[in-house]
Amino acid sequence: MTSVGIDAIEIWTGNLELDLPGTFAPAKGEDPEKYTKGLGLQSSSFPDSYEDIVTMGANAAYRLMDRKGLEPVDIGRIDVATESAFDNSKPVSTYIAGCLEDVFEGDFHHANKGERKFACVAGTQSVDDAYNWIRAGRNRGRAALVIATDTALYARDDPGEATQGAGAVAMLIDEDPNIVELSTEQGYGSADETDFLKPQQQFPSVDGKRSVQVYLARMREALEDYESVAGDTHPDNFSYIPFHTPFPGMVRKAAALGYRNVIRDTDVEDTLADEIGRQPRPEAFGDDDAFLEATKEYTEALTETDHYQTWYEGTIEPTLTISRSVGNWYTGSVHVARASALQHALENDVDLAGEKLLVGSYGSGAQAEVHAETVRDGWREEIGALSIDDQLERRYSLSFAEYEAIHDAHNHDKDVETTELTTPEHEFVFDGWGRMGERKYRFVE
Ligand code: COA
C-alpha cells in the first residue's frame, strides 16, 4: 500500500508579538500568573498592518516550495483551512496561488483549489482530503499543498482575548513522505454544539468554559472511536501526542483525560493502584454525579503521581513549546504542536524514525479527530530546516497602546489610519483593494 503523509512543513508567524504576562496582564489589571501558570502562555503573535491570512499562508507556502525546489506543475491540489476567511465565494487558495504564480515559473491552472471550514479541525481535514486524493490514485504523481492560516483575534475584552494568535502552517502531502506517514485508522467524536461560532461576524461569539468541556467530551469520543478500529492504545506506544492547542492549559486537561482513558485495564493502572487506587467504574456507583466526582478525584490524584508527570514531561510538554510563544493559530495549532515535538526530538538527538505519534485535533462546533502517525527517515532534515525560532526572535514587541492600535487596524468595522511597525523583507504583503473589492498583494524583495 502506498505510504502517504507529510513530506515537508513550513511555519510562518505574524511579525508582531504581545508579551502576555509583561504587557497585557498589567494593562488589564490581571495577575501575570493567570497567563504563565493558568493558560500556559508567554506571548502571542499578531499580524502587522500589511499581514493577513493570505500573506501568512503564501509566505509559508513560498518558503516550502522554494526550499524543496518545487514548481507549480508539481502541485495538483491547494487546500486552505481557515476560520478567518473574508470572502464567502472566492477561496483563499486562489489568492495564495496568485501570489505564488508571481514568484515561480509556471502556474497552477491544473491544480484543484478549495477552502475547508470546520473551526480549528479544518487543517487536519484538509490533510485528510489530500491523503484520500493521493490514495485514490487521482494525483497524477503530484503532491498536495495544504495551508492552515488564521488570524485568531477576539473582540476587545472578550475572555478569548487572552488566547489570540496569528500564523500559518504550510504542509506538503505526498507519497513516500519525509516526515510522517498517516495511519489509515481514524476516530471521530462529532456533535452539533454551540461553543464557538462566527455567524456573519469577524470576531467569534464564544462560550469559553463550555468550549473547554466540549473539547474534552469530543476528544474522548474520538479516542474511543479510534481504539475501536486500531485496537487499544497504550501510553508507551507513542513518543509524542500533539493535541490541538488553543492554549497549553487546555492540553494539560486533555492529556490527563486521555491518559486516564488509555491506562484503564492496563499494567499502568495496576502499578498505580497501591498509590491512588483503581479507576472508578460506573457500575460501582448509584448515580452519575457520584461516579463523575470519584473520576475527578482519581484524575487529580493521577496527575500528581511521578509516573504521570514523567510521561507528561516526555510526551506532552515538548508539543507546547512553540504554542507558549505564539498563542492560538486555530487551524494550524495542532500542526504547530507536532512540529514543536519533532524540534524537541531533534534538539535532544532522539532517534525517532519508525516511532509513533498520536494526534488529537479539535474544532468547535464541534468535532475531534484522532489518528496515529509513523515518523519517517527524512524527518531530521526537514525539521532541521524550520526557521520558526529565528522568526519568533525577530518579532516586534508591542506596547499596550500599539496592541490596541493594531487590533483596531484589523477590525473590519473600524476605519483607522495604519502604520507599519515592521519592515517587510522577502515576503508577500497586502497591497490595497481592487475594483471589485478584492484584496491585492505583492512580493517585497
Ligand atoms: N495563577 C495561576 N493560575 C491562574 C491564575 C493565577 N493567578 N488566575 C487564573 N488561573 C488559572 C485558572 O484557574 C484557569 O485554570 P483552570 O481552568 O485549570 O482552573 C486558567 O488560569 C484560566 O483562568 P480563567 O479565570 O478560567 O480565565 P478566563 O475566564 O479568562 O477564561 C478561557 C479562559 C480559556 C475560557 C478564555 O480565554 C476563552 O474563552 N478562550 C477562547 C476559547 C477557547 O480557547 N476554548 C478552548 C477550546 S477550543
CSV table of C-alpha atoms and ligand atoms in Angstrom, one decimal:
chain,number,residue,atom,x,y,z
A,1,MET,CA,0.0,0.0,0.0
A,2,THR,CA,1.3,3.5,-0.9
A,3,SER,CA,2.7,5.3,2.1
A,4,VAL,CA,1.2,8.8,2.3
A,5,GLY,CA,1.8,11.6,4.7
A,6,ILE,CA,3.5,14.9,5.4
A,7,ASP,CA,6.6,15.4,3.3
A,8,ALA,CA,7.6,18.9,4.3
A,9,ILE,CA,6.4,21.7,6.7
A,10,GLU,CA,6.9,25.4,6.9
A,11,ILE,CA,5.6,27.7,9.6
A,12,TRP,CA,5.1,31.5,9.3
A,13,THR,CA,4.4,33.6,12.3
A,14,GLY,CA,2.8,37.1,12.3
A,15,ASN,CA,5.5,39.7,12.6
A,16,LEU,CA,4.3,41.2,15.9
A,17,GLU,CA,4.4,39.9,19.4
A,18,LEU,CA,2.4,40.7,22.5
A,19,ASP,CA,4.0,39.8,25.9
A,20,LEU,CA,1.1,38.5,27.9
A,21,PRO,CA,2.4,38.5,31.5
A,22,GLY,CA,4.6,41.5,30.9
A,23,THR,CA,2.4,43.9,28.9
A,24,PHE,CA,-1.2,42.5,28.6
A,25,ALA,CA,-1.9,41.3,32.1
A,26,PRO,CA,-0.8,44.6,33.9
A,27,ALA,CA,-2.8,46.7,31.5
A,28,LYS,CA,-5.9,44.5,32.2
A,29,GLY,CA,-5.2,44.6,35.9
A,30,GLU,CA,-4.7,40.8,36.0
A,31,ASP,CA,-2.2,38.5,37.7
A,32,PRO,CA,0.5,37.6,35.2
A,33,GLU,CA,0.4,34.0,36.5
A,34,LYS,CA,-3.0,33.6,35.0
A,35,TYR,CA,-1.1,33.5,31.7
A,36,THR,CA,2.2,31.8,32.6
A,37,LYS,CA,0.7,29.2,35.0
A,38,GLY,CA,-3.0,29.0,34.2
A,39,LEU,CA,-3.2,29.3,30.4
A,40,GLY,CA,0.4,28.4,29.9
A,41,LEU,CA,1.2,31.3,27.6
A,42,GLN,CA,4.1,33.7,27.4
A,43,SER,CA,3.3,35.7,24.3
A,44,SER,CA,1.1,35.7,21.3
A,45,SER,CA,1.8,36.5,17.6
A,46,PHE,CA,0.0,39.3,15.8
A,47,PRO,CA,-0.2,40.3,12.2
A,48,ASP,CA,1.3,43.7,11.3
A,49,SER,CA,-1.0,46.0,9.3
A,50,TYR,CA,0.3,44.6,5.9
A,51,GLU,CA,-0.3,41.0,7.0
A,52,ASP,CA,-3.4,38.8,6.8
A,53,ILE,CA,-4.3,35.1,6.2
A,54,VAL,CA,-3.2,35.3,2.6
A,55,THR,CA,0.2,36.9,3.2
A,56,MET,CA,1.0,34.5,6.0
A,57,GLY,CA,-0.2,31.4,4.1
A,58,ALA,CA,1.6,32.5,0.9
A,59,ASN,CA,4.8,33.2,2.8
A,60,ALA,CA,4.7,29.7,4.5
A,61,ALA,CA,4.0,28.1,1.1
A,62,TYR,CA,6.6,30.2,-0.7
A,63,ARG,CA,9.3,29.1,1.8
A,64,LEU,CA,8.2,25.5,1.4
A,65,MET,CA,8.3,25.4,-2.4
A,66,ASP,CA,11.5,27.4,-2.6
A,67,ARG,CA,13.3,25.1,-0.1
A,68,LYS,CA,12.1,22.0,-1.8
A,69,GLY,CA,12.8,23.2,-5.3
A,70,LEU,CA,9.2,22.8,-6.3
A,71,GLU,CA,7.4,24.4,-9.2
A,72,PRO,CA,3.6,24.9,-9.6
A,73,VAL,CA,3.5,22.0,-12.0
A,74,ASP,CA,4.5,19.7,-9.1
A,75,ILE,CA,1.4,20.6,-7.1
A,76,GLY,CA,-2.0,19.1,-8.1
A,77,ARG,CA,-4.1,20.5,-5.2
A,78,ILE,CA,-4.1,23.5,-3.0
A,79,ASP,CA,-6.4,23.5,0.0
A,80,VAL,CA,-6.6,26.3,2.6
A,81,ALA,CA,-8.0,25.7,6.0
A,82,THR,CA,-9.1,28.8,7.8
A,83,GLU,CA,-11.8,30.2,10.0
A,84,SER,CA,-10.7,33.8,9.3
A,85,ALA,CA,-11.9,33.9,5.6
A,86,PHE,CA,-13.0,37.3,4.3
A,87,ASP,CA,-15.0,36.1,1.2
A,88,ASN,CA,-18.0,33.8,1.1
A,89,SER,CA,-17.3,32.8,-2.5
A,90,LYS,CA,-13.7,33.2,-3.7
A,91,PRO,CA,-11.5,30.8,-1.7
A,92,VAL,CA,-8.3,32.0,-0.1
A,93,SER,CA,-6.4,29.3,-2.0
A,94,THR,CA,-6.9,31.3,-5.2
A,95,TYR,CA,-5.4,34.4,-3.7
A,96,ILE,CA,-2.4,32.3,-2.4
A,97,ALA,CA,-2.0,30.6,-5.8
A,98,GLY,CA,-2.0,34.1,-7.4
A,99,CYS,CA,0.8,35.2,-5.0
A,100,LEU,CA,2.9,32.1,-5.7
A,101,GLU,CA,2.5,32.5,-9.5
A,102,ASP,CA,4.1,35.9,-9.2
A,103,VAL,CA,7.3,34.5,-8.0
A,104,PHE,CA,7.5,31.0,-9.5
A,105,GLU,CA,7.8,29.9,-13.1
A,106,GLY,CA,4.5,28.4,-14.4
A,107,ASP,CA,1.0,28.3,-13.0
A,108,PHE,CA,-1.5,26.3,-11.0
A,109,HIS,CA,-4.2,26.2,-13.7
A,110,HIS,CA,-4.5,22.4,-13.4
A,111,ALA,CA,-4.5,22.3,-9.6
A,112,ASN,CA,-7.7,21.7,-7.7
A,113,LYS,CA,-8.2,24.5,-5.2
A,114,GLY,CA,-10.6,24.8,-2.3
A,115,GLU,CA,-11.2,26.1,1.2
A,116,ARG,CA,-12.1,23.9,4.2
A,117,LYS,CA,-14.2,25.1,7.2
A,118,PHE,CA,-14.8,23.4,10.4
A,119,ALA,CA,-13.2,25.7,13.1
A,120,CYS,CA,-9.8,24.5,14.1
A,121,VAL,CA,-10.1,20.9,12.9
A,122,ALA,CA,-10.2,22.0,9.3
A,123,GLY,CA,-6.4,21.9,8.9
A,124,THR,CA,-6.4,18.2,9.7
A,125,GLN,CA,-9.4,17.7,7.5
A,126,SER,CA,-7.5,19.3,4.6
A,127,VAL,CA,-4.6,16.9,5.2
A,128,ASP,CA,-7.1,14.1,5.2
A,129,ASP,CA,-8.6,15.3,1.8
A,130,ALA,CA,-5.1,15.4,0.3
A,131,TYR,CA,-4.4,11.9,1.7
A,132,ASN,CA,-7.6,10.5,0.3
A,133,TRP,CA,-6.9,12.1,-3.1
A,134,ILE,CA,-3.5,10.6,-3.3
A,135,ARG,CA,-4.6,7.2,-2.0
A,136,ALA,CA,-7.4,7.2,-4.6
A,137,GLY,CA,-4.7,7.5,-7.3
A,138,ARG,CA,-6.1,10.7,-8.7
A,139,ASN,CA,-2.9,12.8,-8.1
A,140,ARG,CA,-1.0,12.0,-11.3
A,141,GLY,CA,2.2,11.8,-9.4
A,142,ARG,CA,1.7,15.3,-8.0
A,143,ALA,CA,1.7,16.5,-4.3
A,144,ALA,CA,-0.9,18.5,-2.4
A,145,LEU,CA,-0.2,21.8,-0.7
A,146,VAL,CA,-2.3,22.2,2.5
A,147,ILE,CA,-2.2,25.6,4.2
A,148,ALA,CA,-3.7,26.3,7.6
A,149,THR,CA,-3.8,30.1,8.1
A,150,ASP,CA,-5.6,32.2,10.7
A,151,THR,CA,-5.7,35.5,12.5
A,152,ALA,CA,-7.2,34.3,15.8
A,153,LEU,CA,-8.4,37.7,17.1
A,154,TYR,CA,-11.3,38.2,19.6
A,155,ALA,CA,-13.3,41.2,20.4
A,156,ARG,CA,-11.6,43.5,22.9
A,157,ASP,CA,-12.4,42.5,26.4
A,158,ASP,CA,-13.8,39.1,25.4
A,159,PRO,CA,-12.2,36.4,27.7
A,160,GLY,CA,-10.8,34.9,24.5
A,161,GLU,CA,-8.6,38.0,24.0
A,162,ALA,CA,-6.1,36.2,26.3
A,163,THR,CA,-5.6,33.4,23.8
A,164,GLN,CA,-5.2,35.3,20.5
A,165,GLY,CA,-2.6,34.5,17.8
A,166,ALA,CA,-1.8,34.7,14.1
A,167,GLY,CA,0.2,32.5,11.8
A,168,ALA,CA,0.2,29.9,9.1
A,169,VAL,CA,1.5,26.3,8.6
A,170,ALA,CA,2.1,25.0,5.0
A,171,MET,CA,2.4,21.2,4.6
A,172,LEU,CA,3.3,19.2,1.5
A,173,ILE,CA,1.3,16.0,1.4
A,174,ASP,CA,2.9,13.4,-0.8
A,175,GLU,CA,3.6,9.7,-1.4
A,176,ASP,CA,6.6,8.3,0.4
A,177,PRO,CA,6.8,11.3,2.7
A,178,ASN,CA,9.8,12.5,4.6
A,179,ILE,CA,8.3,13.5,7.9
A,180,VAL,CA,5.3,11.3,8.9
A,181,GLU,CA,3.1,8.7,7.4
A,182,LEU,CA,-0.6,8.9,8.4
A,183,SER,CA,-2.5,5.9,9.7
A,184,THR,CA,-5.5,4.6,7.8
A,185,GLU,CA,-7.3,4.3,11.1
A,186,GLN,CA,-9.1,7.4,12.4
A,187,GLY,CA,-11.5,8.1,15.2
A,188,TYR,CA,-14.2,10.8,15.3
A,189,GLY,CA,-16.2,12.5,18.0
A,190,SER,CA,-18.6,14.9,16.4
A,191,ALA,CA,-21.8,16.6,17.6
A,192,ASP,CA,-23.9,19.7,17.0
A,193,GLU,CA,-22.5,22.1,19.7
A,194,THR,CA,-22.8,25.8,20.2
A,195,ASP,CA,-19.5,26.6,21.9
A,196,PHE,CA,-17.8,29.0,19.4
A,197,LEU,CA,-19.2,30.5,16.2
A,198,LYS,CA,-19.0,33.5,13.9
A,199,PRO,CA,-22.4,34.0,12.4
A,200,GLN,CA,-21.5,36.5,9.6
A,201,GLN,CA,-19.2,38.4,12.0
A,202,GLN,CA,-15.5,38.9,12.2
A,203,PHE,CA,-14.9,38.2,15.9
A,204,PRO,CA,-16.3,35.0,17.4
A,205,SER,CA,-19.1,34.5,19.9
A,206,VAL,CA,-17.5,32.2,22.5
A,207,ASP,CA,-18.8,30.3,25.4
A,208,GLY,CA,-15.2,29.7,26.6
A,209,LYS,CA,-15.9,27.5,29.6
A,210,ARG,CA,-18.3,25.4,27.6
A,211,SER,CA,-15.8,25.1,24.7
A,212,VAL,CA,-13.3,23.5,27.2
A,213,GLN,CA,-15.9,20.9,28.2
A,214,VAL,CA,-16.9,20.2,24.6
A,215,TYR,CA,-13.2,19.8,23.6
A,216,LEU,CA,-12.8,17.2,26.3
A,217,ALA,CA,-16.0,15.3,25.6
A,218,ARG,CA,-15.5,15.1,21.8
A,219,MET,CA,-11.8,14.2,22.2
A,220,ARG,CA,-12.8,11.3,24.5
A,221,GLU,CA,-15.3,10.1,21.9
A,222,ALA,CA,-12.7,10.4,19.1
A,223,LEU,CA,-10.2,8.4,21.1
A,224,GLU,CA,-12.7,5.6,21.8
A,225,ASP,CA,-13.7,5.6,18.2
A,226,TYR,CA,-10.0,5.3,17.2
A,227,GLU,CA,-9.5,2.4,19.6
A,228,SER,CA,-12.5,0.6,18.1
A,229,VAL,CA,-10.7,0.4,14.7
A,230,ALA,CA,-7.0,0.5,15.7
A,231,GLY,CA,-7.2,-1.6,18.9
A,232,ASP,CA,-6.4,-0.5,22.4
A,233,THR,CA,-3.8,2.3,22.8
A,234,HIS,CA,-1.1,2.3,25.5
A,235,PRO,CA,0.9,5.3,26.6
A,236,ASP,CA,4.2,3.5,25.8
A,237,ASN,CA,3.2,3.2,22.2
A,238,PHE,CA,3.6,6.9,21.3
A,239,SER,CA,6.7,9.1,21.5
A,240,TYR,CA,4.7,12.3,21.4
A,241,ILE,CA,1.0,13.2,21.5
A,242,PRO,CA,0.3,16.6,19.8
A,243,PHE,CA,-3.1,17.9,20.6
A,244,HIS,CA,-5.0,20.9,19.2
A,245,THR,CA,-3.5,23.7,21.4
A,246,PRO,CA,-5.8,26.8,21.8
A,247,PHE,CA,-3.6,27.4,24.9
A,248,PRO,CA,-1.3,24.9,26.7
A,249,GLY,CA,-3.6,24.8,29.8
A,250,MET,CA,-6.2,23.2,27.6
A,251,VAL,CA,-3.8,20.4,26.6
A,252,ARG,CA,-3.0,19.9,30.3
A,253,LYS,CA,-6.6,18.9,30.8
A,254,ALA,CA,-6.9,16.8,27.6
A,255,ALA,CA,-3.7,14.9,28.5
A,256,ALA,CA,-5.0,13.9,31.9
A,257,LEU,CA,-8.3,12.8,30.5
A,258,GLY,CA,-6.6,10.9,27.7
A,259,TYR,CA,-4.1,9.2,30.0
A,260,ARG,CA,-6.8,8.1,32.4
A,261,ASN,CA,-8.7,6.5,29.4
A,262,VAL,CA,-5.8,4.7,27.9
A,263,ILE,CA,-4.3,3.2,31.1
A,264,ARG,CA,-7.7,1.7,32.1
A,265,ASP,CA,-7.2,-2.1,32.4
A,266,THR,CA,-3.5,-1.9,31.7
A,267,ASP,CA,-0.3,-2.7,33.7
A,268,VAL,CA,-0.1,1.1,34.4
A,269,GLU,CA,-3.4,1.1,36.2
A,270,ASP,CA,-2.2,-2.0,38.2
A,271,THR,CA,1.1,-0.3,39.0
A,272,LEU,CA,-0.5,2.8,40.3
A,273,ALA,CA,-3.3,1.0,42.3
A,274,ASP,CA,-1.3,0.9,45.5
A,275,GLU,CA,-0.7,4.6,45.4
A,276,ILE,CA,-4.0,6.0,44.2
A,277,GLY,CA,-6.4,3.1,44.0
A,278,ARG,CA,-8.1,1.8,40.8
A,279,GLN,CA,-10.2,3.9,38.4
A,280,PRO,CA,-13.8,4.3,39.5
A,281,ARG,CA,-16.1,2.0,37.4
A,282,PRO,CA,-19.7,3.3,36.7
A,283,GLU,CA,-21.3,0.1,37.8
A,284,ALA,CA,-20.0,0.6,41.4
A,285,PHE,CA,-21.9,3.9,41.7
A,286,GLY,CA,-25.6,4.6,42.4
A,287,ASP,CA,-25.8,7.8,40.3
A,288,ASP,CA,-23.8,9.6,37.6
A,289,ASP,CA,-22.8,12.5,39.8
A,290,ALA,CA,-21.1,10.3,42.4
A,291,PHE,CA,-19.3,8.5,39.6
A,292,LEU,CA,-18.2,11.8,38.0
A,293,GLU,CA,-17.0,13.1,41.3
A,294,ALA,CA,-15.0,10.0,42.0
A,295,THR,CA,-13.5,10.1,38.5
A,296,LYS,CA,-12.5,13.8,39.0
A,297,GLU,CA,-10.7,12.9,42.3
A,298,TYR,CA,-9.0,9.9,40.7
A,299,THR,CA,-7.8,12.1,37.8
A,300,GLU,CA,-6.4,14.7,40.2
A,301,ALA,CA,-4.5,12.1,42.1
A,302,LEU,CA,-3.3,10.5,38.9
A,303,THR,CA,-1.7,13.8,37.7
A,304,GLU,CA,0.2,14.1,41.0
A,305,THR,CA,1.9,10.7,40.5
A,306,ASP,CA,5.6,10.6,39.4
A,307,HIS,CA,4.5,8.1,36.8
A,308,TYR,CA,2.1,10.5,35.1
A,309,GLN,CA,4.4,13.5,35.5
A,310,THR,CA,7.3,11.7,33.8
A,311,TRP,CA,5.0,10.7,30.9
A,312,TYR,CA,3.7,14.2,30.6
A,313,GLU,CA,7.2,15.8,30.6
A,314,GLY,CA,8.4,13.4,27.9
A,315,THR,CA,5.3,13.0,25.7
A,316,ILE,CA,3.2,16.2,26.0
A,317,GLU,CA,5.3,19.1,27.3
A,318,PRO,CA,7.5,19.2,24.2
A,319,THR,CA,4.5,19.7,22.0
A,320,LEU,CA,3.7,23.0,23.7
A,321,THR,CA,7.0,25.0,23.3
A,322,ILE,CA,6.1,27.0,20.2
A,323,SER,CA,2.5,27.4,21.3
A,324,ARG,CA,3.6,29.2,24.5
A,325,SER,CA,5.2,31.9,22.4
A,326,VAL,CA,2.5,32.3,19.7
A,327,GLY,CA,-1.0,31.7,21.2
A,328,ASN,CA,-3.8,30.1,19.2
A,329,TRP,CA,-3.4,29.7,15.5
A,330,TYR,CA,-6.7,27.9,15.1
A,331,THR,CA,-6.4,25.5,12.1
A,332,GLY,CA,-2.6,25.5,12.4
A,333,SER,CA,-2.3,24.8,16.1
A,334,VAL,CA,-2.2,21.0,16.1
A,335,HIS,CA,0.4,21.2,13.3
A,336,VAL,CA,2.5,23.6,15.3
A,337,ALA,CA,2.3,21.1,18.2
A,338,ARG,CA,3.6,18.3,16.0
A,339,ALA,CA,6.4,20.5,14.7
A,340,SER,CA,7.3,21.5,18.3
A,341,ALA,CA,7.6,17.9,19.4
A,342,LEU,CA,9.8,17.0,16.4
A,343,GLN,CA,12.0,20.0,17.1
A,344,HIS,CA,12.4,18.8,20.7
A,345,ALA,CA,13.4,15.3,19.4
A,346,LEU,CA,16.0,16.9,17.1
A,347,GLU,CA,17.4,19.1,19.8
A,348,ASN,CA,17.7,16.1,22.1
A,349,ASP,CA,19.1,13.8,19.4
A,350,VAL,CA,16.2,11.3,19.8
A,351,ASP,CA,16.1,8.5,17.2
A,352,LEU,CA,12.5,8.9,16.1
A,353,ALA,CA,12.4,7.1,12.8
A,354,GLY,CA,9.8,4.3,12.9
A,355,GLU,CA,8.3,5.7,16.2
A,356,LYS,CA,4.7,6.7,16.5
A,357,LEU,CA,2.8,9.9,17.3
A,358,LEU,CA,-0.9,10.0,18.3
A,359,VAL,CA,-2.5,13.2,17.0
A,360,GLY,CA,-5.7,14.8,18.6
A,361,SER,CA,-7.3,17.5,16.5
A,362,TYR,CA,-10.4,19.5,17.6
A,363,GLY,CA,-12.7,22.1,16.1
A,364,SER,CA,-15.5,23.9,17.9
A,365,GLY,CA,-19.0,23.3,16.7
A,366,ALA,CA,-17.8,20.5,17.3
A,367,GLN,CA,-15.5,17.7,16.2
A,368,ALA,CA,-12.5,15.9,17.4
A,369,GLU,CA,-10.3,13.6,15.3
A,370,VAL,CA,-7.6,11.1,16.4
A,371,HIS,CA,-5.2,9.3,14.2
A,372,ALA,CA,-1.6,7.9,14.5
A,373,GLU,CA,1.5,8.8,12.5
A,374,THR,CA,4.7,6.9,11.9
A,375,VAL,CA,7.8,9.1,11.8
A,376,ARG,CA,9.8,8.6,8.6
A,377,ASP,CA,13.6,8.5,8.0
A,378,GLY,CA,13.7,12.0,6.5
A,379,TRP,CA,12.2,13.8,9.5
A,380,ARG,CA,15.6,15.2,10.8
A,381,GLU,CA,16.5,17.1,7.7
A,382,GLU,CA,13.0,18.5,7.3
A,383,ILE,CA,12.6,19.7,10.9
A,384,GLY,CA,16.2,21.0,10.9
A,385,ALA,CA,15.2,23.3,8.1
A,386,LEU,CA,12.5,25.1,10.1
A,387,SER,CA,13.2,28.8,10.7
A,388,ILE,CA,10.4,29.4,13.3
A,389,ASP,CA,12.8,30.1,16.2
A,390,ASP,CA,14.5,32.9,14.2
A,391,GLN,CA,11.2,34.3,13.2
A,392,LEU,CA,10.0,34.4,16.8
A,393,GLU,CA,13.1,36.1,17.8
A,394,ARG,CA,12.7,38.8,15.1
A,395,ARG,CA,9.1,39.7,16.0
A,396,TYR,CA,8.5,43.3,17.1
A,397,SER,CA,7.3,43.5,20.7
A,398,LEU,CA,4.1,45.6,21.1
A,399,SER,CA,3.4,48.1,23.8
A,400,PHE,CA,-0.2,48.0,25.0
A,401,ALA,CA,-1.1,51.2,23.1
A,402,GLU,CA,0.4,49.7,19.9
A,403,TYR,CA,-1.6,46.5,20.6
A,404,GLU,CA,-4.8,48.5,20.8
A,405,ALA,CA,-4.0,50.3,17.5
A,406,ILE,CA,-3.1,47.1,15.6
A,407,HIS,CA,-6.3,45.4,16.9
A,408,ASP,CA,-8.3,48.3,15.6
A,409,ALA,CA,-6.3,48.2,12.3
A,410,HIS,CA,-7.5,44.6,11.8
A,411,ASN,CA,-11.1,45.3,12.9
A,412,HIS,CA,-13.3,45.3,9.8
A,413,ASP,CA,-15.7,47.7,11.4
A,414,LYS,CA,-13.1,50.4,12.1
A,415,ASP,CA,-11.6,52.7,9.5
A,416,VAL,CA,-8.3,53.7,11.0
A,417,GLU,CA,-5.0,55.0,9.7
A,418,THR,CA,-2.5,52.2,9.8
A,419,THR,CA,1.3,52.5,10.2
A,420,GLU,CA,3.6,49.5,9.8
A,421,LEU,CA,5.6,48.6,12.8
A,422,THR,CA,8.0,46.3,11.0
A,423,THR,CA,9.6,46.5,7.5
A,424,PRO,CA,8.6,43.5,5.3
A,425,GLU,CA,11.5,41.7,3.7
A,426,HIS,CA,11.4,39.0,1.1
A,427,GLU,CA,7.7,38.3,1.8
A,428,PHE,CA,4.2,38.9,0.4
A,429,VAL,CA,2.3,42.0,1.7
A,430,PHE,CA,-1.3,43.3,1.4
A,431,ASP,CA,-1.3,46.0,-1.2
A,432,GLY,CA,-4.8,47.6,-1.1
A,433,TRP,CA,-8.1,46.9,-2.7
A,434,GLY,CA,-9.1,46.2,-6.3
A,435,ARG,CA,-12.1,47.5,-8.2
A,436,MET,CA,-14.4,44.6,-7.2
A,437,GLY,CA,-13.5,44.7,-3.5
A,438,GLU,CA,-10.8,42.1,-3.9
A,439,ARG,CA,-7.7,42.2,-1.9
A,440,LYS,CA,-4.4,42.8,-3.7
A,441,TYR,CA,-0.9,41.5,-2.8
A,442,ARG,CA,2.7,42.0,-3.9
A,443,PHE,CA,6.0,40.4,-3.1
A,444,VAL,CA,8.6,42.7,-1.4
A,445,GLU,CA,12.2,41.7,-2.2
B,1,COA,N1,-2.3,31.8,39.0
B,1,COA,C1,-2.4,30.6,38.5
B,1,COA,N2,-3.5,30.2,37.7
B,1,COA,C2,-4.5,31.1,37.4
B,1,COA,C3,-4.4,32.4,38.0
B,1,COA,C4,-3.3,32.8,38.8
B,1,COA,N3,-3.2,34.0,39.3
B,1,COA,N4,-5.5,33.0,37.5
B,1,COA,C5,-6.2,32.2,36.8
B,1,COA,N5,-5.6,31.0,36.7
B,1,COA,C6,-6.0,29.8,36.0
B,1,COA,C7,-7.4,29.4,36.2
B,1,COA,O1,-7.6,28.6,37.4
B,1,COA,C8,-7.8,28.6,35.0
B,1,COA,O2,-7.2,27.3,35.0
B,1,COA,P1,-8.2,26.0,35.2
B,1,COA,O3,-9.1,26.1,34.1
B,1,COA,O4,-7.3,24.9,35.1
B,1,COA,O5,-8.9,26.2,36.5
B,1,COA,C9,-6.9,29.4,33.9
B,1,COA,O6,-5.9,30.1,34.6
B,1,COA,C10,-7.7,30.4,33.1
B,1,COA,O7,-8.3,31.3,34.0
B,1,COA,P2,-9.8,31.7,33.9
B,1,COA,O8,-10.2,32.6,35.0
B,1,COA,O9,-10.7,30.5,33.7
B,1,COA,O10,-9.8,32.5,32.6
B,1,COA,P3,-10.9,33.2,31.7
B,1,COA,O11,-12.2,33.3,32.4
B,1,COA,O12,-10.3,34.4,31.1
B,1,COA,O13,-11.2,32.1,30.5
B,1,COA,C11,-10.9,30.8,28.6
B,1,COA,C12,-10.3,31.2,30.0
B,1,COA,C13,-10.0,29.7,28.0
B,1,COA,C14,-12.2,30.2,28.8
B,1,COA,C15,-10.9,32.0,27.7
B,1,COA,O14,-9.6,32.5,27.4
B,1,COA,C16,-11.6,31.8,26.3
B,1,COA,O15,-12.8,31.9,26.2
B,1,COA,N6,-10.8,31.4,25.3
B,1,COA,C17,-11.3,31.1,23.9
B,1,COA,C18,-12.0,29.8,23.8
B,1,COA,C19,-11.0,28.7,23.8
B,1,COA,O16,-9.8,28.8,23.5
B,1,COA,N7,-11.5,27.5,24.1
B,1,COA,C20,-10.7,26.3,24.2
B,1,COA,C21,-11.3,25.1,23.5
B,1,COA,S1,-11.2,25.3,21.7
